[in-house]
């Protein structure tokens, strides 16, 4: 869902993923949250290249609050992105980095296969994030940090 559909469709067509893709187009914020809550995984595209490193997408903060496993797909030739670090630190799911090919592809494939097998056996996908570390990324804590920063200026 969203307004980046044209870019996404190029990749979908390139990798022949049409049978696995459904576009919701532009939807309301409420519809977006409902869709996220009904999902088994949340997919987060991001990037990390020479000119744009350590990007912190606001969508990652939203996904942390949703409380579902996150699969981050990070394009770019710079490894060790901020999204990857946070995903690992908080045990949010899996972060694929293009910079770590070809190993990253096989690790992502293994992660997804494990989750599918687990779901087929138990009807659930395990998700055990680090709840104490997540508190640092809650909006109230971030707002408090901004307030303290602005107050110092």
Tab-separated table of C-alpha atoms in Angstrom, residues 32-120:
chain	number	residue	atom	x	y	z
A	32	UNK	CA	-2.893	0.893	6.631
A	33	UNK	CA	-2.734	0.086	10.345
A	34	UNK	CA	-5.486	-2.527	10.001
A	35	UNK	CA	-3.577	-4.163	7.155
A	36	UNK	CA	-0.361	-4.175	9.193
A	37	UNK	CA	-2.103	-5.678	12.215
A	38	UNK	CA	-3.552	-8.465	10.063
A	39	UNK	CA	-0.168	-9.343	8.519
A	40	UNK	CA	2.167	-12.109	9.633
A	41	UNK	CA	5.234	-10.067	8.622
A	42	UNK	CA	5.861	-6.403	8.013
A	43	UNK	CA	8.038	-5.613	5.004
A	44	UNK	CA	10.338	-2.595	5.261
A	45	UNK	CA	12.232	-1.409	2.175
A	46	UNK	CA	15.200	0.839	2.928
A	47	UNK	CA	18.631	1.716	1.572
A	48	UNK	CA	22.198	2.206	2.693
A	49	UNK	CA	24.635	3.514	0.131
A	50	UNK	CA	27.628	5.827	0.055
A	51	UNK	CA	25.481	8.971	-0.152
A	52	UNK	CA	22.620	7.892	2.118
A	53	UNK	CA	23.879	5.929	5.105
A	54	UNK	CA	22.190	5.099	8.380
A	55	UNK	CA	18.704	6.068	7.283
A	56	UNK	CA	16.125	5.657	10.058
A	57	UNK	CA	12.730	5.267	8.356
A	58	UNK	CA	9.810	6.403	10.462
A	59	UNK	CA	8.030	3.270	9.259
A	60	UNK	CA	10.489	1.182	11.335
A	61	UNK	CA	9.327	2.975	14.490
A	62	UNK	CA	5.730	2.298	13.493
A	63	UNK	CA	6.513	-1.366	12.875
A	64	UNK	CA	8.178	-1.656	16.287
A	65	UNK	CA	4.929	-0.443	17.873
A	66	UNK	CA	2.804	-2.828	15.757
A	67	UNK	CA	4.647	-5.767	17.337
A	68	UNK	CA	5.002	-8.094	14.354
A	69	UNK	CA	8.129	-9.640	12.810
A	70	UNK	CA	9.851	-7.285	10.386
A	71	UNK	CA	11.659	-8.252	7.204
A	72	UNK	CA	13.824	-5.333	6.108
A	73	UNK	CA	15.101	-5.251	2.526
A	74	UNK	CA	18.021	-2.828	2.370
A	75	UNK	CA	19.400	-1.901	-1.022
A	76	UNK	CA	22.773	-0.278	-1.559
A	77	UNK	CA	26.377	-1.350	-1.425
A	78	UNK	CA	27.145	-0.231	2.145
A	79	UNK	CA	26.788	-2.950	4.781
A	80	UNK	CA	25.854	-2.593	8.460
A	81	UNK	CA	22.962	-0.183	8.033
A	82	UNK	CA	21.187	1.390	10.983
A	83	UNK	CA	18.045	-0.573	10.089
A	84	UNK	CA	20.060	-3.807	10.215
A	85	UNK	CA	21.599	-2.866	13.573
A	86	UNK	CA	18.238	-2.002	15.135
A	87	UNK	CA	16.549	-5.094	13.690
A	88	UNK	CA	19.283	-7.285	15.191
A	89	UNK	CA	19.538	-5.420	18.504
A	90	UNK	CA	15.800	-5.559	19.131
A	91	UNK	CA	15.344	-9.042	17.642
A	92	UNK	CA	12.625	-7.701	15.331
A	93	UNK	CA	13.011	-10.235	12.549
A	94	UNK	CA	15.456	-10.268	9.658
A	95	UNK	CA	17.349	-7.575	7.768
A	96	UNK	CA	18.540	-8.433	4.270
A	97	UNK	CA	21.309	-6.181	2.987
A	98	UNK	CA	22.145	-6.156	-0.703
A	99	UNK	CA	25.746	-5.330	0.284
A	100	UNK	CA	26.085	-8.787	1.848
A	101	UNK	CA	25.169	-10.767	-1.269
A	102	UNK	CA	25.110	-13.667	-1.967
A	103	UNK	CA	25.053	-14.823	1.667
A	104	UNK	CA	22.259	-12.381	2.536
A	105	UNK	CA	19.951	-13.982	-0.008
A	106	UNK	CA	20.442	-17.471	1.444
A	107	UNK	CA	20.038	-16.209	5.006
A	108	UNK	CA	16.775	-14.463	4.071
A	109	UNK	CA	15.528	-17.563	2.291
A	110	UNK	CA	16.345	-19.701	5.351
A	111	UNK	CA	14.588	-17.242	7.672
A	112	UNK	CA	11.432	-17.285	5.557
A	113	UNK	CA	11.485	-21.080	5.138
A	114	UNK	CA	11.858	-21.541	8.895
A	115	UNK	CA	8.938	-19.185	9.547
A	116	UNK	CA	6.734	-20.993	7.017
A	117	UNK	CA	7.568	-24.383	8.522
A	118	UNK	CA	6.880	-23.084	12.017
A	119	UNK	CA	3.558	-21.611	10.902
A	120	UNK	CA	2.539	-24.881	9.211
